[in-house]
Short mmCIF file of C-alpha atoms in Angstrom, two decimals:
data_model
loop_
_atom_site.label_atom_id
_atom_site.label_comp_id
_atom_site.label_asym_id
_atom_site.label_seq_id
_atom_site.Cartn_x
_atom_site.Cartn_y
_atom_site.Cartn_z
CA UNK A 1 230.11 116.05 -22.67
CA UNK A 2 228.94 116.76 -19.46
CA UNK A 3 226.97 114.36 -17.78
CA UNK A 4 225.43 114.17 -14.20
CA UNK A 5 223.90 110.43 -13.75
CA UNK A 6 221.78 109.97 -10.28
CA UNK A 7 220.81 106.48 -8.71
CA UNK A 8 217.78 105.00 -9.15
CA UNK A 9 214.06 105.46 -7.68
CA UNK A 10 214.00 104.77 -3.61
CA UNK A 11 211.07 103.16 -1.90
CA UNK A 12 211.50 104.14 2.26
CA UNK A 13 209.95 103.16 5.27
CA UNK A 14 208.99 106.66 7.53
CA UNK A 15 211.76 106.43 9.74
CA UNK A 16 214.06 104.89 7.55
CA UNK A 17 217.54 106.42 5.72
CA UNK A 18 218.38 107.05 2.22
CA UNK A 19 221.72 107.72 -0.21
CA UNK A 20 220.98 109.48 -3.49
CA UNK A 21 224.06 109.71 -5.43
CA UNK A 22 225.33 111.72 -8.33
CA UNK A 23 227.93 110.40 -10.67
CA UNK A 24 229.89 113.40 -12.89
CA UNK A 25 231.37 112.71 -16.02
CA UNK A 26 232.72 115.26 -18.85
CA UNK A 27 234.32 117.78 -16.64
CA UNK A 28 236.96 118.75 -13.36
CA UNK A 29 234.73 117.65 -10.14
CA UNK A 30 236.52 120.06 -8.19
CA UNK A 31 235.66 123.11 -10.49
CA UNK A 32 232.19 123.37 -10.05
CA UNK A 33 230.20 123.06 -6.67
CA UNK A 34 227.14 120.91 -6.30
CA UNK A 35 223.78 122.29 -5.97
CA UNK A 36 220.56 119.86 -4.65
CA UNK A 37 217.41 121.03 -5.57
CA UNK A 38 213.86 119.17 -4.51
CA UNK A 39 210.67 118.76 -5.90
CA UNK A 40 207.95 117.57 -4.01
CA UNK A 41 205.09 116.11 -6.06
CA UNK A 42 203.42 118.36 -8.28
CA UNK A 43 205.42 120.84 -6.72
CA UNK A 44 208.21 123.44 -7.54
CA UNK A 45 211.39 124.03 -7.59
CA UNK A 46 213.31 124.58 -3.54
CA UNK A 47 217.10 124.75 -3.57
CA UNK A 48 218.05 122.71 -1.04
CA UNK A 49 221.69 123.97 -0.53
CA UNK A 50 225.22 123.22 -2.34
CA UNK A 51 228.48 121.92 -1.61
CA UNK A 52 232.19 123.36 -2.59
CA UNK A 53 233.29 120.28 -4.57
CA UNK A 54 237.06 121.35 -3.97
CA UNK A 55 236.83 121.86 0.52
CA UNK A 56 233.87 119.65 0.75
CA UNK A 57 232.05 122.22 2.95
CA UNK A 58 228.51 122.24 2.50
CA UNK A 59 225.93 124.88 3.04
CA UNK A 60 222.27 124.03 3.73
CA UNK A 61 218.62 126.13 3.20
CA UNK A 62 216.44 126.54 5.88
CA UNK A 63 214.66 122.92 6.40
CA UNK A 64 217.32 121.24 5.14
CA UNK A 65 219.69 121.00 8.47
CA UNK A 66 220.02 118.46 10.67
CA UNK A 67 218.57 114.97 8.54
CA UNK A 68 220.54 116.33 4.76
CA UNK A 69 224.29 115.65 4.43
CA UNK A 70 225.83 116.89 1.62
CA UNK A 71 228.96 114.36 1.29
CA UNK A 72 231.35 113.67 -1.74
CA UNK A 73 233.45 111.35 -3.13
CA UNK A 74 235.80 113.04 -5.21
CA UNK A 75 238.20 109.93 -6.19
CA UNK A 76 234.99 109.22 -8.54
CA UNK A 77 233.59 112.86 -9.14
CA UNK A 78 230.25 111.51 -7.12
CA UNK A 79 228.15 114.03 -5.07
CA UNK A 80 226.12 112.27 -1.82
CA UNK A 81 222.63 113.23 -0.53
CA UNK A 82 221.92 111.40 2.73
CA UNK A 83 218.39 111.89 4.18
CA UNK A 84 217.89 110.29 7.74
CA UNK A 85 214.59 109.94 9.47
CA UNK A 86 212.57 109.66 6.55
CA UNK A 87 209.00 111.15 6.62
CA UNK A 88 206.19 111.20 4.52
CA UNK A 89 206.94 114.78 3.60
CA UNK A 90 210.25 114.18 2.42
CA UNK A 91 208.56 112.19 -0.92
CA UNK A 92 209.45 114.38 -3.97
CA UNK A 93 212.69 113.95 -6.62
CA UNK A 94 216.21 115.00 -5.77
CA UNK A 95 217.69 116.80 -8.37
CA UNK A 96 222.08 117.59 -8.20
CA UNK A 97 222.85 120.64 -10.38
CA UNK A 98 226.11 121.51 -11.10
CA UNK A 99 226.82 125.53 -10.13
CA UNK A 100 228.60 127.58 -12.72
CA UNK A 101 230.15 130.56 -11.40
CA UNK A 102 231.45 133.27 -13.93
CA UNK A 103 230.50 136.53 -13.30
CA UNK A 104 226.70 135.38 -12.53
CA UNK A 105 226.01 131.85 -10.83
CA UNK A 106 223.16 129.61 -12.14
CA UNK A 107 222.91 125.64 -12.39
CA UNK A 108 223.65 124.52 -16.28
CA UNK A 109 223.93 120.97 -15.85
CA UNK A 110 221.05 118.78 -14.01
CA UNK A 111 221.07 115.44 -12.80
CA UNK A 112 217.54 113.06 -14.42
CA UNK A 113 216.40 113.62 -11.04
CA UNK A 114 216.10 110.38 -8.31
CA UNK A 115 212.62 109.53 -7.00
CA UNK A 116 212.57 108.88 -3.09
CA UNK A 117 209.34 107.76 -2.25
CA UNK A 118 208.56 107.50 1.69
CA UNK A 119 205.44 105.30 2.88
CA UNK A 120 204.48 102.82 5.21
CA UNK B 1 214.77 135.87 2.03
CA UNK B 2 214.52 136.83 -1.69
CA UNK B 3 211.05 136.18 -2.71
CA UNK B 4 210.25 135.60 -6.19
CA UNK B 5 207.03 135.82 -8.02
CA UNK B 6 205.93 134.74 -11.84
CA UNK B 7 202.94 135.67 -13.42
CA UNK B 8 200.74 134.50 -14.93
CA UNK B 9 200.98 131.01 -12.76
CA UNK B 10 199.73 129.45 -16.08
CA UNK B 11 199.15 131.01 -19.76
CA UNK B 12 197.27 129.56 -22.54
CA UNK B 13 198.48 130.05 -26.23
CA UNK B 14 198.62 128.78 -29.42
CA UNK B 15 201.64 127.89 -31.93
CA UNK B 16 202.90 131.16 -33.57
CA UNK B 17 202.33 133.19 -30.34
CA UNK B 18 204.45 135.48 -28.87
CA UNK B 19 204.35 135.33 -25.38
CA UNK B 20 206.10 137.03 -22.00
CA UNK B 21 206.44 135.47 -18.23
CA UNK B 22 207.33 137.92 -15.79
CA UNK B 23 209.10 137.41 -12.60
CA UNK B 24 209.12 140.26 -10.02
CA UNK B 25 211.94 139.73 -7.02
CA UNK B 26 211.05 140.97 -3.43
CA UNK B 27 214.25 143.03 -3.47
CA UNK B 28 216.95 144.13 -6.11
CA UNK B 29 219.14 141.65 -7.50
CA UNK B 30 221.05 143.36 -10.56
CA UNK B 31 220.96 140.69 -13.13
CA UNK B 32 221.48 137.68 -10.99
CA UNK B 33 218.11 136.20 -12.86
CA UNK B 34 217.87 133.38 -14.40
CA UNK B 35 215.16 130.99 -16.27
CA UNK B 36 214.59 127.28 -16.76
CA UNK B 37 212.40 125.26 -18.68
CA UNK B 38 211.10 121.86 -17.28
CA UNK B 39 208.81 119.13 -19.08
CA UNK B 40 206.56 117.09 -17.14
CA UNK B 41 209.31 114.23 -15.56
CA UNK B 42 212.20 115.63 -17.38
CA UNK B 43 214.74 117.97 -14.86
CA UNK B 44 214.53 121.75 -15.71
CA UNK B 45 217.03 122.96 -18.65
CA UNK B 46 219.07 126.32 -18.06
CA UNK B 47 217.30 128.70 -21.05
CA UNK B 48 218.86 132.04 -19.88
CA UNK B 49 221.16 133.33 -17.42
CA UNK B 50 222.65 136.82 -15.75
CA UNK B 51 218.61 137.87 -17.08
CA UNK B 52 219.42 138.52 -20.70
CA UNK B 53 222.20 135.80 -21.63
CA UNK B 54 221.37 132.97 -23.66
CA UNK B 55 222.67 129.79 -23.24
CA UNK B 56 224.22 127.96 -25.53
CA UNK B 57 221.94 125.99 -27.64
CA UNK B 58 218.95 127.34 -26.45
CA UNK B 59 216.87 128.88 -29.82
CA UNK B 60 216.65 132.58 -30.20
CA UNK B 61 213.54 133.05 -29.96
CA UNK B 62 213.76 132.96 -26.56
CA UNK B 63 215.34 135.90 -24.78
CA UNK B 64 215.08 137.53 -21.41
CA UNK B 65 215.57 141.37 -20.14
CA UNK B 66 214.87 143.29 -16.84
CA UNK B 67 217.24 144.12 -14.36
CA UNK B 68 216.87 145.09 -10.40
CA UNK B 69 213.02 143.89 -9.42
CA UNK B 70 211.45 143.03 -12.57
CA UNK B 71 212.17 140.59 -15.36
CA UNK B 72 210.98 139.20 -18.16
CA UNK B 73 211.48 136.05 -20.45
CA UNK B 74 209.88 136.30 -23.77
CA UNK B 75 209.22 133.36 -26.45
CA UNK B 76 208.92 135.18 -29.87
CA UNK B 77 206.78 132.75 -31.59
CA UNK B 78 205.97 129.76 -30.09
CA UNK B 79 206.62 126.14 -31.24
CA UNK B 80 205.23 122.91 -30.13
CA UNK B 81 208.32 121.59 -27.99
CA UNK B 82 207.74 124.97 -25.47
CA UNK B 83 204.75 124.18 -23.84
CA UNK B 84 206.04 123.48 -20.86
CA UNK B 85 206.85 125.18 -16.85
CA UNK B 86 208.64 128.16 -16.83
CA UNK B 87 210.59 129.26 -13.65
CA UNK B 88 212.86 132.12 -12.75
CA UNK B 89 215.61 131.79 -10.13
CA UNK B 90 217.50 134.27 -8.28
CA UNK B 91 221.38 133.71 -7.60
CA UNK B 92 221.94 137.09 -6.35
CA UNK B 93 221.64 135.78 -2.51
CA UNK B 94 221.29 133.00 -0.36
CA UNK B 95 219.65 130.87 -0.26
CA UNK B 96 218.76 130.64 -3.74
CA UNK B 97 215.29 130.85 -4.60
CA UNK B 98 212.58 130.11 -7.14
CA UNK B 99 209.08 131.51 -8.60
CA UNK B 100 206.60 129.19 -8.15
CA UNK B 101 206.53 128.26 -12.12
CA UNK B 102 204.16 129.81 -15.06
CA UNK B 103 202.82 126.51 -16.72
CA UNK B 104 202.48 127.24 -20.26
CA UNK B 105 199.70 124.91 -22.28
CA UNK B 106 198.58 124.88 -25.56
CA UNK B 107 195.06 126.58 -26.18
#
């Protein structure tokens, strides 16, 4: 079955960098871009951007340029987020989605979500 | 941008209820609608796509229509497991965007 399993809960200094990764099990890696999706506390749902699992070329939302990499490993069907320069702002959970594309594109297939918590 | 906007924000209803979430978009987007369902610290769960399709799994009585601007996703009778945050998504454009959620309690 498919299964996307994300690392564990992060605890960051402001200023600090984090690595949220996304292990994918049950299915072709290369089929099926990645999306990232936050949630900021209390918060909804903002697509952070996706990456084509088969080029590795990513494509980032508005806000999300410059301190997100989307990166991948695909020798172990593992999607990256990298966040640099933590700030307090950036606390919320990082969800990777897998993208199905048929004739319609949604996200079937979440990730449990990875807390990153930013604070001094 | 595509904006996308859900009322009500929140509903109140009992078990049994039928009840309908609508999600207008800013601009047309054919069918390129879908909804998810998320529990408080679970991630959301794909409950329709392409506005009308349901996925697999997903009970009947929940089922989705609209097309162009306006969409709806309708729960025919609900049961204790759907109370829950409802949000609609476009995939018509980028970047992909959200509603801000209809949280659905029990009365």
């Amino acid at each position: 079955q498919v299964q996307l399993v994300q690392s564990g809960s992060e605890l960051k200094k402001p200023g600090a960098s984090v690595e949220v990764s996304c292990k994918t099990s049950g299915y072709t890696f290369t089929s099926y871009a990645m999306n990232w999706v936050r949630q900021a506390p209390g918060q909804g749902l903002e697509w952070m951007g996706w990456i084509n699992t088969n080029t590795g070329n990513p494509t980032y939302a508005q806000g999300f340029t410059g301190r997100f990499v989307f990166s991948l490993d695909t020798s172990v069907s593992t999607a990256y987020l990298q966040i640099s320069s933590l700030k307090a702002e950036d606390t919320a959970v990082y969800y990777c989605a897998r993208r199905y594309c048929g004739g319609n594109c949604y996200t079937d297939y979440w990730g449990q979500g990875t807390l990153v918590t930013v604070s001094s | 941008d595509i904006q996308m906007t859900q009322s009500p924000s929140s509903l109140s209803a009992s078990v049994g209820d039928r009840v309908t979430i609508t999600c207008r978009a800013s601009q047309s987007i054919s069918s390129s609608l879908n909804w998810y369902q998320q529990k408080p610290g679970k991630a959301p769960k794909l409950l329709i796509y392409a506005a009308s399709s349901l996925q697999s799994g997903v009970p009947s009585r929940f089922s989705g229509s609209g097309s162009g601007t306006d969409f709806t996703l309708t729960i025919s009778s609900l049961q204790p497991e759907d109370f829950a945050t409802y949000y609609c998504q476009q995939s018509y454009s980028a970047p992909i965007t959200f509603g801000q959620g209809t949280r659905l309690e029990i009365k």
